[in-house]
Coordinates of C-alpha atoms and ligand atoms in Angstrom, one line a residue:
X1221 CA -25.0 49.5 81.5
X1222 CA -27.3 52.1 79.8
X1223 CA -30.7 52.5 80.0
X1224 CA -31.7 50.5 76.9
X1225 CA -29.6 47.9 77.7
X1226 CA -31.4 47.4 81.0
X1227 CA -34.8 47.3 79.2
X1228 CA -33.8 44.4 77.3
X1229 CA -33.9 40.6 78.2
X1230 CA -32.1 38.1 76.4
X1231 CA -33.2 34.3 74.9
X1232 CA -30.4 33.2 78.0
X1233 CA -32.6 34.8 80.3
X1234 CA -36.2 33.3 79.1
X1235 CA -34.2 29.7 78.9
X1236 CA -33.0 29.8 82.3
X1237 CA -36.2 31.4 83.6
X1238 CA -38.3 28.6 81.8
X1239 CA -36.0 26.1 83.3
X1240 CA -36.4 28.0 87.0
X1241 CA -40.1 27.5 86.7
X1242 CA -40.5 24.2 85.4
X1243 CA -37.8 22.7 88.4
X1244 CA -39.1 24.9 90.9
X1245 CA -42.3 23.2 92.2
X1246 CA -41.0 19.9 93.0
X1247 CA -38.1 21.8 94.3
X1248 CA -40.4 23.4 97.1
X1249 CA -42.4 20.2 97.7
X1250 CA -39.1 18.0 99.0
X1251 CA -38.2 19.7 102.3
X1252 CA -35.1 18.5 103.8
X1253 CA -35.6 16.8 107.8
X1254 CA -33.2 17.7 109.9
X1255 CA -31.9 14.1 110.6
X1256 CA -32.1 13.6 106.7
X1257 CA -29.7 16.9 106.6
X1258 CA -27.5 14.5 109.6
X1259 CA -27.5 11.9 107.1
X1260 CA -26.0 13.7 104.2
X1261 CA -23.1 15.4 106.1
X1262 CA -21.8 12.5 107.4
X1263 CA -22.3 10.9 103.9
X1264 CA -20.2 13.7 102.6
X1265 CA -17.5 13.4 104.8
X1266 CA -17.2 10.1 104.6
X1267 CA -17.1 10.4 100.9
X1268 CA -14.9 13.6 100.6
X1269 CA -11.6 12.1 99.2
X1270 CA -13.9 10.2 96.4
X1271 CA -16.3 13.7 96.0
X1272 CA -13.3 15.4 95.0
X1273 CA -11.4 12.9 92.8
X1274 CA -15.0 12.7 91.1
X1275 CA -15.1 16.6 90.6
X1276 CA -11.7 16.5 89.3
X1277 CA -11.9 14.0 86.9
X1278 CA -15.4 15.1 84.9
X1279 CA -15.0 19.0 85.9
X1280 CA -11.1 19.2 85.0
X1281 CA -9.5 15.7 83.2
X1282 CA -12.1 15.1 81.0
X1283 CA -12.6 19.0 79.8
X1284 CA -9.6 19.1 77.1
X1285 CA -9.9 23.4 77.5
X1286 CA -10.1 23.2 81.4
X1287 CA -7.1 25.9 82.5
X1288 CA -6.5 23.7 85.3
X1289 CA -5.6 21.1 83.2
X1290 CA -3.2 23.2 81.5
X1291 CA -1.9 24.0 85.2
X1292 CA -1.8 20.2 86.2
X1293 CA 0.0 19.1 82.7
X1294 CA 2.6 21.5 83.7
X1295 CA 2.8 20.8 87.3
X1296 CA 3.1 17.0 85.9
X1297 CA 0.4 15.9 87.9
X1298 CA -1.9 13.1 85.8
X1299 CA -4.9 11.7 87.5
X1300 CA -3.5 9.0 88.5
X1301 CA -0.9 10.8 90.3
X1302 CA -3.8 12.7 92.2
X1303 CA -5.4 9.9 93.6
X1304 CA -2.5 8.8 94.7
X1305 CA -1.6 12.2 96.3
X1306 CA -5.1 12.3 97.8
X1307 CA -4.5 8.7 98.9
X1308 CA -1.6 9.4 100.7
X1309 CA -1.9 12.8 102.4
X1310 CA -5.7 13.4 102.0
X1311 CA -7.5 16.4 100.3
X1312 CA -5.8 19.0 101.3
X1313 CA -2.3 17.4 101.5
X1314 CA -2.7 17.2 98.1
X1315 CA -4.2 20.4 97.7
X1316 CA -1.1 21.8 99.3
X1317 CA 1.7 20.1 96.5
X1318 CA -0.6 21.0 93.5
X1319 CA 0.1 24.7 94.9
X1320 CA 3.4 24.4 95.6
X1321 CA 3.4 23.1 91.9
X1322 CA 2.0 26.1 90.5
X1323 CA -1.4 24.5 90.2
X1324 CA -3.9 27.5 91.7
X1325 CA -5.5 30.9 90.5
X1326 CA -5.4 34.3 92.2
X1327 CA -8.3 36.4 92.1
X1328 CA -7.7 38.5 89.1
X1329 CA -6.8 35.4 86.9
X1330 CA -10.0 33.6 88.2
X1331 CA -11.9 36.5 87.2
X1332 CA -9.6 36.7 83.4
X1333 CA -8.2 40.0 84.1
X1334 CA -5.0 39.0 84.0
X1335 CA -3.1 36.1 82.2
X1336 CA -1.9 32.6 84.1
X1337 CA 1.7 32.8 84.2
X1338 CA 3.3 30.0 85.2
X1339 CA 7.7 30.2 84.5
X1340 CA 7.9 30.6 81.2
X1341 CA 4.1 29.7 80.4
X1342 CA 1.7 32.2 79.8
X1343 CA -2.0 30.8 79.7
X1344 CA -4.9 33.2 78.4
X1345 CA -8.3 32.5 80.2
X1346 CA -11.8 32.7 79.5
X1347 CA -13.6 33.0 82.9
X1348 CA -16.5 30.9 81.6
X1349 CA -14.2 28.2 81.0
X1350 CA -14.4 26.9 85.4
X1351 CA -18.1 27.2 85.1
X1352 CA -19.2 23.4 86.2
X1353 CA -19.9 21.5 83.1
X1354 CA -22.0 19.5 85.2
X1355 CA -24.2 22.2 86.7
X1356 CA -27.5 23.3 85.4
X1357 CA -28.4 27.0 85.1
X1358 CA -31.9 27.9 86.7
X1359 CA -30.9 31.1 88.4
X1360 CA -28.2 34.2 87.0
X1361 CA -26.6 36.3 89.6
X1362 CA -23.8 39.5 88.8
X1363 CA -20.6 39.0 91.1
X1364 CA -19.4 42.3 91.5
X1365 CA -15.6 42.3 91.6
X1366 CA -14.5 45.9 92.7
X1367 CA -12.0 46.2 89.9
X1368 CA -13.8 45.3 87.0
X1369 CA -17.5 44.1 85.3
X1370 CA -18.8 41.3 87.8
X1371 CA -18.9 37.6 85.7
X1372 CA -22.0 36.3 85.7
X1373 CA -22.6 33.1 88.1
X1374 CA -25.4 31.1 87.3
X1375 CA -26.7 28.5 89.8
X1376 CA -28.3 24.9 89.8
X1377 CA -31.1 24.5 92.6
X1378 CA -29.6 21.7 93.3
X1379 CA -26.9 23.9 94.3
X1380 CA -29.0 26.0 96.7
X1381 CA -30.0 22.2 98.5
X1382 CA -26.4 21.1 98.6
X1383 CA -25.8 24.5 100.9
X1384 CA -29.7 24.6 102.7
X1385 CA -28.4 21.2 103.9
X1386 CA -25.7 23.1 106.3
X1387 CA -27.6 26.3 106.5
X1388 CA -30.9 24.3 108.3
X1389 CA -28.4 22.5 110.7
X1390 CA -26.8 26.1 111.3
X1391 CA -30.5 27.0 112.5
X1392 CA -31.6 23.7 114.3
X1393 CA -28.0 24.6 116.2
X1394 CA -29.4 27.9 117.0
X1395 CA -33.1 26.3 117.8
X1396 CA -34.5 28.7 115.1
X1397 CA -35.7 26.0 112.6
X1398 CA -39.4 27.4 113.5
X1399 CA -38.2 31.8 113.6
X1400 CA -40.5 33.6 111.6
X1401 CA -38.2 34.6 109.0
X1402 CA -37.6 37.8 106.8
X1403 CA -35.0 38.9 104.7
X1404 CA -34.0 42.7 103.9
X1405 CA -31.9 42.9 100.7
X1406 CA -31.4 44.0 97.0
X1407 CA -33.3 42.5 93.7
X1408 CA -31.2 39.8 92.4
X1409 CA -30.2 35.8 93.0
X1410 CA -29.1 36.4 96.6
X1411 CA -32.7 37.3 97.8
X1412 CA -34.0 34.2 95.8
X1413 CA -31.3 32.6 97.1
X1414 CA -32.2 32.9 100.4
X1415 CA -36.0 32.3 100.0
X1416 CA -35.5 28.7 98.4
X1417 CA -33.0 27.9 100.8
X1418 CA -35.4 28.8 103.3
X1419 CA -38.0 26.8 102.0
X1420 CA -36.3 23.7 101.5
X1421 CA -36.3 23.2 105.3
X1422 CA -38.6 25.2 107.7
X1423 CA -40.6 27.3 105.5
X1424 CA -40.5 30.6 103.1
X1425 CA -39.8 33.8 105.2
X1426 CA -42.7 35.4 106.5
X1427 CA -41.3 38.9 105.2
X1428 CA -39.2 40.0 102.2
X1429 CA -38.0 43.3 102.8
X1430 CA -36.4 44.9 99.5
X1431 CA -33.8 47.8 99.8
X1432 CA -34.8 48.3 96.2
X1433 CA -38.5 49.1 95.0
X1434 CA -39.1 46.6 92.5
X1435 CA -41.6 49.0 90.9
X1436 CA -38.6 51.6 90.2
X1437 CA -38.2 52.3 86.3
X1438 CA -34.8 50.8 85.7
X1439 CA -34.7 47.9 86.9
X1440 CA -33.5 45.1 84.8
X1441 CA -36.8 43.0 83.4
X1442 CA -35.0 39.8 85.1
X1443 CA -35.8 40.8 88.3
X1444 CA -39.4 41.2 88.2
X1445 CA -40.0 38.1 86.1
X1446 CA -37.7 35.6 88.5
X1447 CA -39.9 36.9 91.6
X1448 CA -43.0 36.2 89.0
X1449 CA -41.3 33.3 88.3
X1450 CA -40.8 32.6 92.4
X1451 CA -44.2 33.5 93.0
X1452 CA -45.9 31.1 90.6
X1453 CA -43.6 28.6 91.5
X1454 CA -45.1 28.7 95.3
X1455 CA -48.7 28.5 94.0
X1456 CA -48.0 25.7 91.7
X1457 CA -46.1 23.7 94.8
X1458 CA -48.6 25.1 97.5
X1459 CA -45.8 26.8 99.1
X1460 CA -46.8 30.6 99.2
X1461 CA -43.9 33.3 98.8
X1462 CA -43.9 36.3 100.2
X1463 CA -44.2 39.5 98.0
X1464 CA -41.3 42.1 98.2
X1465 CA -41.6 45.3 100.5
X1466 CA -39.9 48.2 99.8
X1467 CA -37.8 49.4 103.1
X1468 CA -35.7 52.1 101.9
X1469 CA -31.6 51.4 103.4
X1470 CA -31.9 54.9 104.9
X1471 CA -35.7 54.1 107.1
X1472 CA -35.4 50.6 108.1
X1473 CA -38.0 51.7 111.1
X1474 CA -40.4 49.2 109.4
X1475 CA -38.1 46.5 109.8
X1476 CA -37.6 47.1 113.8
X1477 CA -41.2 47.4 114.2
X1478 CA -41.7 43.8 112.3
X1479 CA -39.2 42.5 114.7
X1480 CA -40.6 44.2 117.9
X1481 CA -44.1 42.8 116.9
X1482 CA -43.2 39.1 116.8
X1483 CA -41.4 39.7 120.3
X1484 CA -44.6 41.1 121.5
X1485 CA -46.7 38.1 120.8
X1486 CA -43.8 35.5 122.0
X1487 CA -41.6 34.5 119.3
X1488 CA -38.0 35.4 117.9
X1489 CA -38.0 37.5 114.9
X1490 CA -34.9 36.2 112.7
X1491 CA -33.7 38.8 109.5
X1492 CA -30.7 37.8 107.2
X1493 CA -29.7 41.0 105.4
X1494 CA -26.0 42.4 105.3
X1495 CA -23.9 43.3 107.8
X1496 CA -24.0 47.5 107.5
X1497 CA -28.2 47.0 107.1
X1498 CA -28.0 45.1 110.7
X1499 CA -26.1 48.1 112.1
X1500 CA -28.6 50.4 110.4
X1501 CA -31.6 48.5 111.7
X1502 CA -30.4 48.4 115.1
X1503 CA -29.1 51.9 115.3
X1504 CA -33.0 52.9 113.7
X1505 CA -33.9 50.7 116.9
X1506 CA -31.9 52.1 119.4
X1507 CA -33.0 56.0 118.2
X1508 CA -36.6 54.8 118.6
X1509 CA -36.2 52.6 122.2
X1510 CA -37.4 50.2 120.1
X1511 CA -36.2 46.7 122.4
X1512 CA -35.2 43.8 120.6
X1513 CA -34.2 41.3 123.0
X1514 CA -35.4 38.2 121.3
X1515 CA -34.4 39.3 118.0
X1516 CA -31.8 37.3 115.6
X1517 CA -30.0 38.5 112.8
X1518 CA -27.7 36.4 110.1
X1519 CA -25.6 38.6 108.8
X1520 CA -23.9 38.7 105.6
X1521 CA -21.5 40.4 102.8
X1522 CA -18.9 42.6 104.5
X1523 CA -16.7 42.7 107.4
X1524 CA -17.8 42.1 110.7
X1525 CA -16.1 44.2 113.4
X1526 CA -16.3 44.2 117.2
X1527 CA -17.5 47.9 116.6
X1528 CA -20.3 47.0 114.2
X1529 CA -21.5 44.1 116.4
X1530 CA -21.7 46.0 120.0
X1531 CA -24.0 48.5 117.8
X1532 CA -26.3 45.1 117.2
X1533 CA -25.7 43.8 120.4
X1534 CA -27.1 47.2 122.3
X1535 CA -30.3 46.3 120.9
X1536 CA -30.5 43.5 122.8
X1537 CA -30.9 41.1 119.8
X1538 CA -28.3 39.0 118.8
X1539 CA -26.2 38.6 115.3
X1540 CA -24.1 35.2 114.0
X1541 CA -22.1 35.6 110.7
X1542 CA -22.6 33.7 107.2
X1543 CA -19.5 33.9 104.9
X1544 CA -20.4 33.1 101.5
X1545 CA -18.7 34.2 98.4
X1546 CA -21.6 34.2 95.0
X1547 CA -19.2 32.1 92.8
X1548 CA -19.1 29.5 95.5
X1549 CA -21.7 29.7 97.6
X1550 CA -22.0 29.3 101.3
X1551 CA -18.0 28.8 103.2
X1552 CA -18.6 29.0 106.7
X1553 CA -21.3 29.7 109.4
X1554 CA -21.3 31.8 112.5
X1555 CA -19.5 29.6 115.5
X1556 CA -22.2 29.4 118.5
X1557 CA -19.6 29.9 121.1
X1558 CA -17.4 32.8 119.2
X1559 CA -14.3 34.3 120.6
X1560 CA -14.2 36.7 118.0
X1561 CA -16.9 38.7 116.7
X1562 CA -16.5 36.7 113.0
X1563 CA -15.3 33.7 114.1
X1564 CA -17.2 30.6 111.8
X1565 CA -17.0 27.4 110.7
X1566 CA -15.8 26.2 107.7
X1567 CA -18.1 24.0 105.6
X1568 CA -15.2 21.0 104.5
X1569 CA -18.4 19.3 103.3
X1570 CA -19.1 22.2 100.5
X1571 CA -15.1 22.9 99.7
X1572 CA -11.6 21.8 100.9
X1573 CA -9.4 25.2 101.7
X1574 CA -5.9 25.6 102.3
X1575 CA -4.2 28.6 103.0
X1576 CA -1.1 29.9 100.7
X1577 CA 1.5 30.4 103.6
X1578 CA 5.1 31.5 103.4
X1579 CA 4.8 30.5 99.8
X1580 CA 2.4 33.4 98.9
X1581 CA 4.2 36.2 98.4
X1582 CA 6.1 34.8 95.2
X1583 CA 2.4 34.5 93.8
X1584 CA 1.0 37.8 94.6
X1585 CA -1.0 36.0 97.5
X1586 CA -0.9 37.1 101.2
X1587 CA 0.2 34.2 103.6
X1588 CA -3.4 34.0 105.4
X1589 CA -5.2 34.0 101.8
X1590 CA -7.4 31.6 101.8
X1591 CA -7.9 28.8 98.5
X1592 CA -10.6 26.9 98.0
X1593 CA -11.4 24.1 96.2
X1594 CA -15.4 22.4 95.1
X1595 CA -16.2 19.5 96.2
X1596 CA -19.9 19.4 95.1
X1597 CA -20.7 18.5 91.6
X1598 CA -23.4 20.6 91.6
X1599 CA -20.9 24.0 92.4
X1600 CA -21.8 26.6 89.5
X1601 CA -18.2 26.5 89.5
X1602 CA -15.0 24.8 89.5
X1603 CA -12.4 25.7 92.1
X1604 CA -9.2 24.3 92.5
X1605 CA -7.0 26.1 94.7
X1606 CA -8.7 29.4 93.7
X1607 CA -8.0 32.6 95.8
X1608 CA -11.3 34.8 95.8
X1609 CA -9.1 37.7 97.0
X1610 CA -9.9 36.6 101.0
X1611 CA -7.7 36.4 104.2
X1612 CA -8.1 34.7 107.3
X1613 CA -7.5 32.8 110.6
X1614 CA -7.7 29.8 110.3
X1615 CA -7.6 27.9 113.9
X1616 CA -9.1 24.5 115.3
X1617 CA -9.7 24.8 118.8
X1618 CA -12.6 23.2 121.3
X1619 CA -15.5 25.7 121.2
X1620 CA -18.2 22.9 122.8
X1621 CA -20.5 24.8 120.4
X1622 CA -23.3 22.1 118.6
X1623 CA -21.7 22.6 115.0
X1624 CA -18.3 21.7 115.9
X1625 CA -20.4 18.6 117.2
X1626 CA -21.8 17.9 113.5
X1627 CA -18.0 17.5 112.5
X1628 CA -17.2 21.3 111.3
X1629 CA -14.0 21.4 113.6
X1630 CA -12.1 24.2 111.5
X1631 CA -12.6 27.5 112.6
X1632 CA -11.9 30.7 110.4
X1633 CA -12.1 34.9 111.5
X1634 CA -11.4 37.7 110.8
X1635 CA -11.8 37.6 107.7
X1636 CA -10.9 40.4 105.0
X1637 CA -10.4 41.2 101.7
X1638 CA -6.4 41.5 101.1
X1639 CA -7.0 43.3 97.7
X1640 CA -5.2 46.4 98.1
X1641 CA -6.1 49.7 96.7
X1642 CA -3.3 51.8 95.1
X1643 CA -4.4 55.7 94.6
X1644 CA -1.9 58.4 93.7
X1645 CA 1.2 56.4 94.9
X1646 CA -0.4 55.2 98.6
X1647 CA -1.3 51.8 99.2
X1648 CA -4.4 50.9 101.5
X1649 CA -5.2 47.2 102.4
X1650 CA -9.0 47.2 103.2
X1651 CA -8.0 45.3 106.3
X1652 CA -6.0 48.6 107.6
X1653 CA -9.2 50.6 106.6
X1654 CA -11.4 48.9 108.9
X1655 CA -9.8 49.8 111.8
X1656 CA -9.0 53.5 111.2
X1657 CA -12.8 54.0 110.0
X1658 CA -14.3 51.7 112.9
X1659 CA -12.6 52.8 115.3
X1660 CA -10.3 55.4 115.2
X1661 CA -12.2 58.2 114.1
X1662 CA -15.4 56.9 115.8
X1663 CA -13.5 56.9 119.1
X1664 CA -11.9 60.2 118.8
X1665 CA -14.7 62.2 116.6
X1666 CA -18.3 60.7 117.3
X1667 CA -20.4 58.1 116.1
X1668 CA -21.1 55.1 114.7
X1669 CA -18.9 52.4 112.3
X1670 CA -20.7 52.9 109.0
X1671 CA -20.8 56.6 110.0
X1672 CA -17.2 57.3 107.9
X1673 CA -16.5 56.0 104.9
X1674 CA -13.4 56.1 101.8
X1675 CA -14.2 56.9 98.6
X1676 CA -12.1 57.2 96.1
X1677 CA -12.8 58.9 92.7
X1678 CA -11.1 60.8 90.0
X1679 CA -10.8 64.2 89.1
X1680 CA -12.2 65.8 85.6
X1681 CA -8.6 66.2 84.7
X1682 CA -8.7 62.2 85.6
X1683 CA -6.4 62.5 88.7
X1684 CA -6.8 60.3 91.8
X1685 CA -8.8 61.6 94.9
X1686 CA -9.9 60.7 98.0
X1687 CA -12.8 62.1 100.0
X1688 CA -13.6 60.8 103.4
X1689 CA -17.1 61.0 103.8
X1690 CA -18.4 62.0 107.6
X1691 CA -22.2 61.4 108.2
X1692 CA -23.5 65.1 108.8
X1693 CA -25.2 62.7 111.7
X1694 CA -22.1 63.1 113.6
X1695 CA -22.1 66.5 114.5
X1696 CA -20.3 69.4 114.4
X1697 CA -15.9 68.5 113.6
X1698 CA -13.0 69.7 112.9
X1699 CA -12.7 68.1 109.2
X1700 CA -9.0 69.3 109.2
X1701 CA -8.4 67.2 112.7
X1702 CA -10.4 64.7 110.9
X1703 CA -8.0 64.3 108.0
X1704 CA -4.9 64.5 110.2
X1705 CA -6.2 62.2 112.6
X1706 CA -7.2 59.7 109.3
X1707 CA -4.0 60.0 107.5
X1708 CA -1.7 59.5 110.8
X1709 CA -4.0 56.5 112.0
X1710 CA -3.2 55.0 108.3
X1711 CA 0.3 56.0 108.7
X1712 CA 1.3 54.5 111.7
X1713 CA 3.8 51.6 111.9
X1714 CA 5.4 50.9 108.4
X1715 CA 7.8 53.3 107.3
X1716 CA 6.8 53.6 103.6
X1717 CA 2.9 54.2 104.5
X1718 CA 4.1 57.1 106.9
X1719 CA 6.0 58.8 104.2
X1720 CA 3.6 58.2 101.7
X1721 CA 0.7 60.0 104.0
X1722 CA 3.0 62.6 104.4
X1723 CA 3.1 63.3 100.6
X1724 CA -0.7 62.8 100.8
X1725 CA -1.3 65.4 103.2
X1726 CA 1.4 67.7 101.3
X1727 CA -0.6 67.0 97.8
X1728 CA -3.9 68.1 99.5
X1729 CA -5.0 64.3 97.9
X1730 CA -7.5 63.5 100.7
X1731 CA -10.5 65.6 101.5
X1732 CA -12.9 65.1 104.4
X1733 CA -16.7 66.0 103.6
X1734 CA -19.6 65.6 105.6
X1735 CA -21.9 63.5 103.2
X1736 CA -24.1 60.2 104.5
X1737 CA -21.8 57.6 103.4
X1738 CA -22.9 55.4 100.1
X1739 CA -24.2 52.4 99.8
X1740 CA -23.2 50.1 96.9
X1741 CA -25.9 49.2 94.2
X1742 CA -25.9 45.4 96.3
X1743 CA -27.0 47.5 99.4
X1744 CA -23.9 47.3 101.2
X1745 CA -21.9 50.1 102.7
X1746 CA -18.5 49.6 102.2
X1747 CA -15.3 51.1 104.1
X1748 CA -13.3 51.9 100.6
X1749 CA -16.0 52.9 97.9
X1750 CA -14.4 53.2 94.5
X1751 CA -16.6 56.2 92.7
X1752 CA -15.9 55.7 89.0
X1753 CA -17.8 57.0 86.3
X1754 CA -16.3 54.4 83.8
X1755 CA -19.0 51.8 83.1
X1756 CA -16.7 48.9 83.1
X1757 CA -16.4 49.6 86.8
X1758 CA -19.0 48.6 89.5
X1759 CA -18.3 49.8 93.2
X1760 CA -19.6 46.8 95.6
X1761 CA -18.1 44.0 97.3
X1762 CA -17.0 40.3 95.7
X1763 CA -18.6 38.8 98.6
X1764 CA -22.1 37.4 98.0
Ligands
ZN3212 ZN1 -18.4 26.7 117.5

């Protein structure tokens, strides 16, 4: 986007600000009890099949230029033929024939970067045509697809209840309903996000820590009006907001000091903020002897790794996962008794999900991918059967932990992005990534997880390249070992990878340099960051 671009704010933006505004006081007056928040799940559970027969039939049968529709016409699947499906083998027996019918999206045709075709049928999609007919707009956020210009996803705050109702039993689980609160992350809907959800059932966060100073020149004009807007809001309900604080991603000291405060007059300091700004807090910590034992982190946005955790864990504090994607919201909360180091549970009250199985690989879909369908009529939008480019396990077993006891008895982890990246003929699947980066080098070479990192760029001649960055933090290395030791990691097991690492290492494709490792304009750090100078491509995660 250029510069003049950014300094502009369109009539969509003062409508859906105006509308933020005028909603948002009576919004922050209703806070949600806990046994209130009882209440509703069990109403949505017991409601589910009908929830999602309701979603289908406004959001989808009654929308004449709904693609789904198109997908259930030729699928032969009428309403009527739904409810009896749902009837007979419940939501997600159904949910499994509709795909085995055809009836579901991958990734790329969500998103409208690629045509539906379906046999002989080739459908040609708007992305804006799943947005919820039934949703309000009071709140824009960008998704940021790694492949191509994020869509916009515009939010209801009746949305952001829907989810606070899961999210404040995740805390009463945790007996953190009464933390003092902060958040650490970038301008935009996900911070708001996470203040009004907040809000609606213990209270604001104490702190809002911004990786991005909202004073910077810029900055998109939305940003500062919809914390305005946030702000005003909170003195019209009597609900006061906290102002922004600029902590800088690379000196999150502030942040550990917060923390070590509120241990040091007796209570539990608790910070959402994404996963690689945990590990940079704690490691920040950790440098200092700064003692967090007390200290709770939700953590959010990208991958969590055994490796990544133990660097959280060191500090004595302790860190539970929330697995949300922006275009649908929260899926699945940190299990209290995890086996794994992301293992969650999935929210059946907010979407149904189904993995695609042995039948994935005709449809470009990994067998562990996970689809999900809405079942709230207040999703910004509609899913039915959509693949947001994510794999995972998904397992019931006993944990004994207090959500399972709320009726949230799937579990899902490790969870990954299976979009694979294809540069100069060699084919990485993020998942494969991890592990090398994580662990691998760290193991053999020094340091921490988010101290190496992929990035992948272009050439002036336009020729694909790949640099792996190596925090100058980590010492003094052999970057030649570094590169062998990267590309035979990557390598090992399948045939084809080994021989096309060979030709990598032949072409002189990958080069090792010793550079802090980025971090994407939504404050993550990424293990595979795609450095394009094309504007139609943005380099962060599609995870919210
Ligand atoms: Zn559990």
């Amino acid at each position: 986007m250029t510069a003049r671009k950014n300094s502009l704010i369109s009539l969509a933006d003062v409508t859906i600000g105006a509308r933020f505004l005028w909603r948002l006081p009576a919004f922050l007056r209703h806070r949600i009890s806990p046994e209130q928040a009882r209440a509703i799940l069990r109403r949505r559970f017991e409601q589910r099949e009908a929830d999602f027969l309701a979603i289908a039939k406004s959001g989808i049968y009654q929308q004449a230029h709904s693609p789904y529709l198109s997908l259930l016409r030729l699928a032969g699947c009428e309403y009527g033929d739904l409810e009896r499906l749902v009837r007979q083998d419940g939501v997600e027996g159904a949910l499994l024939t509709l795909f085995r019918h055809g009836v579901y999206l991958t990734v790329d045709e969500f998103k409208g970067r690629r045509p539906i075709v379906r046999g002989n049928v080739t459908i040609t999609v708007d992305p804006d045509r799943f947005r919820n007919p039934n949703s309000r707009f009071h709140l824009v956020a960008r998704s940021s697809g790694s492949r191509s210009r994020g869509t916009p996803v515009m939010f209801d705050l009746a949305f952001v209840r829907d989810c606070a109702v899961d999210t404040s039993l995740f805390f009463e689980g945790r007996t953190g309903t009464r933390w003092p609160k902060a958040i650490w992350g970038v301008p935009g809907s996900w911070a708001i996000a996470r203040v009004l959800e907040l809000s609606t059932f213990c209270a604001p966060p104490v702190r809002w820590f911004s990786q991005v100073d909202a004073a910077a020149p810029g900055l998109h004009p939305r940003y500062r009006w919809s914390i305005r807007a946030l702000r005003w809001g909170g003195f019209l309900a009597g609900v006061p907001m906290p102002r922004p604080q600029y902590v800088p991603p690379d000196d999150p000291l502030p942040i550990a000091y917060w923390m070590a405060e509120v241990i040091r007059k007796g209570g539990n300091p608790h910070l959402s903020t994404f996963v690689s700004s945990a590990v940079r807090i704690c490691r920040a910590a950790l440098d200092a002897g700064i003692d967090l034992h007390g200290a709770h982190f939700t953590i959010v946005g990208e991958p969590i790794t055994g490796a990544r955790l133990a660097v959280i864990r060191q500090t004595g504090a302790t860190a539970l996962p929330h697995y949300a994607i922006i275009e649908c919201g929260a899926i699945s909360l940190g299990c209290l008794a995890p086996e794994t180091p992301d293992e969650t549970h999935l929210l059946h009250d907010l979407h149904a999900m189904i993995q695609a199985g042995p039948d994935g690989a005709t449809r470009g879909l990994s067998p562990l991918a996970l689809l999900i369908s809405s079942l709230r009529s207040t999703a910004p939008f509609i899913l039915l059967n959509v693949s947001m480019g994510d794999q995972a396990e998904m397992t019931r077993r006993a944990c004994g932990c207090p959500l399972e006891g709320l009726g949230w008895a799937t579990h899902l982890h490790t969870i990954r992005s299976y979009e694979k990246l294809t540069s100069g003929g060699m084919t990485f699947l993020d998942a494969d990534v991890i592990g090398v980066l994580e662990e691998v080098l760290p193991a053999r070479f020094g340091g921490a997880p988010t101290d190496y990192q992929l990035v992948e760029d272009e050439t002036d001649d336009g020729s694909p390249r790949l640099r792996l960055l190596v925090h100058p933090a980590v010492g003094p290395l052999d970057t030649e070992a570094v590169s062998e030791a990267f590309l035979r990691a990557i390598g090992a097991g399948a045939g084809v990878e080994r021989v096309m690492s060979l030709l990598w290492r032949d072409a002189g494709l990958l080069r090792v340099e010793r550079l802090a490792p980025r971090t994407t304009a939504s404050g993550k750090v990424l293990h595979l960051h795609l450095d394009r100078t094309l504007p139609a491509r943005s380099a962060s995660h599609p995870k919210a």
